[in-house]
mmCIF file of C-alpha atoms in Angstrom:
data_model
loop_
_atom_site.group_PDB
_atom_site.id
_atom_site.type_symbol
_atom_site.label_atom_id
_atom_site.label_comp_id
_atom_site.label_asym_id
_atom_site.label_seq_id
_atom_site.Cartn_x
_atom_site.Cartn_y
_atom_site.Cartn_z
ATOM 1 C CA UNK A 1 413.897 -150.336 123.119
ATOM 2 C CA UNK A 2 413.579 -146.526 123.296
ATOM 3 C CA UNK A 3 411.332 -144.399 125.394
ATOM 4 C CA UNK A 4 408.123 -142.715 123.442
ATOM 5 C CA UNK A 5 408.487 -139.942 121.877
ATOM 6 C CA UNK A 6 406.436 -137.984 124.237
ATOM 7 C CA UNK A 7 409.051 -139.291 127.328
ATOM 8 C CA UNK A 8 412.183 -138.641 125.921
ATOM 9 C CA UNK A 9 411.652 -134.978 125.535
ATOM 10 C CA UNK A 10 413.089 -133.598 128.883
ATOM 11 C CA UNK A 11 412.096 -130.257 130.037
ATOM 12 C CA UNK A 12 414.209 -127.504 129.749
ATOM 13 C CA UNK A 13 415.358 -124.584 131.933
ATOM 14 C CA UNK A 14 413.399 -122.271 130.278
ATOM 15 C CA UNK A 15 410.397 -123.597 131.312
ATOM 16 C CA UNK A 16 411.017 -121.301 134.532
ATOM 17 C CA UNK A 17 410.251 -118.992 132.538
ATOM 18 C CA UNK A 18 406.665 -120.067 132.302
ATOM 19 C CA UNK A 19 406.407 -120.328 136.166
ATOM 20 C CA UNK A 20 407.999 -116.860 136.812
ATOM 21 C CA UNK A 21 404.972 -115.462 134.490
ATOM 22 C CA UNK A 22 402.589 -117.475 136.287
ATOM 23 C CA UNK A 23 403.663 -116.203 139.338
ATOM 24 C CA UNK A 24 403.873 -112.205 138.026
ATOM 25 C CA UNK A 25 400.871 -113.029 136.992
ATOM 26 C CA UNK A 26 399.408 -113.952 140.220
ATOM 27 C CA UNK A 27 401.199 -111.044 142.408
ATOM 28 C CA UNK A 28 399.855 -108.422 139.738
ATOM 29 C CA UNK A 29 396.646 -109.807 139.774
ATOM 30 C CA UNK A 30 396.206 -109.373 143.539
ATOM 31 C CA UNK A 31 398.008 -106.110 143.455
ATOM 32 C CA UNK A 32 395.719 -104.657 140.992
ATOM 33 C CA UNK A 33 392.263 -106.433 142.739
ATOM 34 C CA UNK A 34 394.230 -104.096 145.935
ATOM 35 C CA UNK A 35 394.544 -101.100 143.733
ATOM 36 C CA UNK A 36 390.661 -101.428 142.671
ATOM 37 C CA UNK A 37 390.001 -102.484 146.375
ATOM 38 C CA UNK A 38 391.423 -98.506 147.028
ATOM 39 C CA UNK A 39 389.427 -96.958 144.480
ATOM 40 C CA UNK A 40 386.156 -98.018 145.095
ATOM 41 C CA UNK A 41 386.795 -97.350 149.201
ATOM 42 C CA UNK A 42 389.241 -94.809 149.092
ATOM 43 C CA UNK A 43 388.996 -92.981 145.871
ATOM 44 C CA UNK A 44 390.408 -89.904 147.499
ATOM 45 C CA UNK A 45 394.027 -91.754 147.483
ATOM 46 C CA UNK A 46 394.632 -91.419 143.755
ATOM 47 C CA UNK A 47 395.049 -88.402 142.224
ATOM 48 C CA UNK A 48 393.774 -87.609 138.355
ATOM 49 C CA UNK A 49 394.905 -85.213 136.358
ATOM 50 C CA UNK A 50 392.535 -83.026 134.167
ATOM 51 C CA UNK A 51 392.389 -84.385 130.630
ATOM 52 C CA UNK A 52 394.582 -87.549 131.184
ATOM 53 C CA UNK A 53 392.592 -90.937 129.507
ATOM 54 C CA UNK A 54 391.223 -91.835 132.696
ATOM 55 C CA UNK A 55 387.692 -92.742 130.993
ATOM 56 C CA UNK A 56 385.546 -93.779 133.769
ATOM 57 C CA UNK A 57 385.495 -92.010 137.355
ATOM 58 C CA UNK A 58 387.750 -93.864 139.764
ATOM 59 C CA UNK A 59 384.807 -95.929 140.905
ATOM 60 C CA UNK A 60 384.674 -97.350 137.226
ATOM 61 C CA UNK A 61 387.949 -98.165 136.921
ATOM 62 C CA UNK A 62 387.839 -99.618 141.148
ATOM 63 C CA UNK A 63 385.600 -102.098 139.275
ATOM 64 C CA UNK A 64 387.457 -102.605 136.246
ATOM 65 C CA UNK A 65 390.819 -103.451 138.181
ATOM 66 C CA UNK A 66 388.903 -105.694 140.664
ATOM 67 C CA UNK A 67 387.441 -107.496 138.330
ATOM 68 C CA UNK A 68 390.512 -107.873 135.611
ATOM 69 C CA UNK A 69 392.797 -108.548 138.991
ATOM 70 C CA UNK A 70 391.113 -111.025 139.859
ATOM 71 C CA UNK A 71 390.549 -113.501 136.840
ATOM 72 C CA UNK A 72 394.130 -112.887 135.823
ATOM 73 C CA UNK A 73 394.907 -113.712 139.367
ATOM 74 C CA UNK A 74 392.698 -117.237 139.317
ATOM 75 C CA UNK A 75 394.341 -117.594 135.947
ATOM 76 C CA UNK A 76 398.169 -117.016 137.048
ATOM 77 C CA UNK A 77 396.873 -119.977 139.317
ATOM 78 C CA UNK A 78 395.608 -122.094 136.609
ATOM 79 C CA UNK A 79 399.047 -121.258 134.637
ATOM 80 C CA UNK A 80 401.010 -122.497 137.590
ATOM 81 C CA UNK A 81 398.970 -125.838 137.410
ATOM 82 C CA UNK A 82 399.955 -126.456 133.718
ATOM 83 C CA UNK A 83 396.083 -125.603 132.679
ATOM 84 C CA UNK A 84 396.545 -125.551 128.302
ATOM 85 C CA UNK A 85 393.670 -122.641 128.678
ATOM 86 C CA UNK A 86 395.412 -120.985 130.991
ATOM 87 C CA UNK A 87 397.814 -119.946 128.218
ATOM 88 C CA UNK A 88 395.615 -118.505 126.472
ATOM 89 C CA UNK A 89 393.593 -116.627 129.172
ATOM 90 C CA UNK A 90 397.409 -115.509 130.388
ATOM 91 C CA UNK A 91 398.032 -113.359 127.000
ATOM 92 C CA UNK A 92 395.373 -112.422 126.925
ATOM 93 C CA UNK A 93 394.569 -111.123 130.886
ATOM 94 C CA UNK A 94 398.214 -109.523 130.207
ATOM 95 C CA UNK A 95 397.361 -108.010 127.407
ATOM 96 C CA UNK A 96 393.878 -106.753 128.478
ATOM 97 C CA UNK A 97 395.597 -105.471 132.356
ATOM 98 C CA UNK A 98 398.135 -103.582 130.522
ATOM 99 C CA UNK A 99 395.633 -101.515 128.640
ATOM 100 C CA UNK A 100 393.979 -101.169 131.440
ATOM 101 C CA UNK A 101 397.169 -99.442 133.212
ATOM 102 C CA UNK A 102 397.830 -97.408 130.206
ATOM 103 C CA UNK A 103 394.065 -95.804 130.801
ATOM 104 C CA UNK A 104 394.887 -95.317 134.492
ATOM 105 C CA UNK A 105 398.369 -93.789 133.974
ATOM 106 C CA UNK A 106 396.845 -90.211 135.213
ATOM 107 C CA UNK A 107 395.633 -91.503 138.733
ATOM 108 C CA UNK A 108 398.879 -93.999 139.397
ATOM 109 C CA UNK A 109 401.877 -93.692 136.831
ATOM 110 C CA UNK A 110 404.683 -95.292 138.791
ATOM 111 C CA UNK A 111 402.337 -98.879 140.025
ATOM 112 C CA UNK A 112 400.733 -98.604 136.136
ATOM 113 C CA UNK A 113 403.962 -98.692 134.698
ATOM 114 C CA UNK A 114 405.385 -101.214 136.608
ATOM 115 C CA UNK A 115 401.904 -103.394 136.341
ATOM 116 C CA UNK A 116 402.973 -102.672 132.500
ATOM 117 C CA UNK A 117 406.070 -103.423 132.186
ATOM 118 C CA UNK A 118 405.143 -107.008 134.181
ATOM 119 C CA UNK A 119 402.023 -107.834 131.426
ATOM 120 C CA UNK A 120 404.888 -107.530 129.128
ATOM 121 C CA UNK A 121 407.019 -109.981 130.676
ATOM 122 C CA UNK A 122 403.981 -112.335 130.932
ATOM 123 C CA UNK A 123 403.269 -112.352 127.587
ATOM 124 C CA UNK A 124 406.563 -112.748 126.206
ATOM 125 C CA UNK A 125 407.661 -115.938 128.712
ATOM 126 C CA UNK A 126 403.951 -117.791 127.730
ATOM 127 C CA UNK A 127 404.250 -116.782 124.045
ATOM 128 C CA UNK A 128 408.021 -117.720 123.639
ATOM 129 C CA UNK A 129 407.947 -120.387 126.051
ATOM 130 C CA UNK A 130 404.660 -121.873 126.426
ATOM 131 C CA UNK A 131 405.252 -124.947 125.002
ATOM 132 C CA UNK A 132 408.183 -126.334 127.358
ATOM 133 C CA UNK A 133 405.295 -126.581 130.136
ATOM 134 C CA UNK A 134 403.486 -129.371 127.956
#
């Protein structure tokens, strides 16, 4: 007699995929929670430019990093443990961190694209590839 249906699917390679977004997840997550970390103690360390879309001072956006690093941080986690909301929260965090970046490209372009270019990759291996983790 076969297997159920739900047993014989095997998972695939790609659902590395899902763990290597988890895990960018994670790192950006505590890299940005350090970036906010340096704003709101050291905001002398970042440099703004006149008329760039920094909106808030760099206190603000100290806050808005810490705060955005760290749920997408506990949520990388959460991703990593196979957590069906976590998939959700992931694209979205992503989404939400890159904006984030885009508005703090005046005080750190080279980190903020980076950060960027790592939401990206987040939300394409979830998206494409979320359901091999099932």
């Amino acid at each position: 007699m076969g297997a159920p249906a739900h047993q014989s699917e095997q998972r695939t390679g790609w659902v590395g995929w899902i763990f290597f977004g988890a895990i960018m997840m994670v790192l950006a997550g505590l890299s940005t929670v350090i970036f906010g970390l340096v704003a709101l103690f050291q905001g002398d360390h970042y440099l703004a430019v006149p008329g760039g879309l920094l909106v808030f001072d760099l206190t603000g956006w100290g806050w808005v990093h810490l705060v955005v690093g760290a749920v997408a941080a506990f949520a990388g986690f959460a991703l990593l443990g196979g957590a069906t909301w976590a998939k959700v929260a992931a694209v979205v965090l992503a989404g939400v961190n890159a904006i984030s970046q885009i508005a703090f490209l005046p005080a750190y372009p080279a980190w903020s694209l980076v950060a960027i270019a790592l939401d990206v990759l987040v939300i394409w291996a979830v998206v494409v590839h979320g359901r091999e983790l099932d």
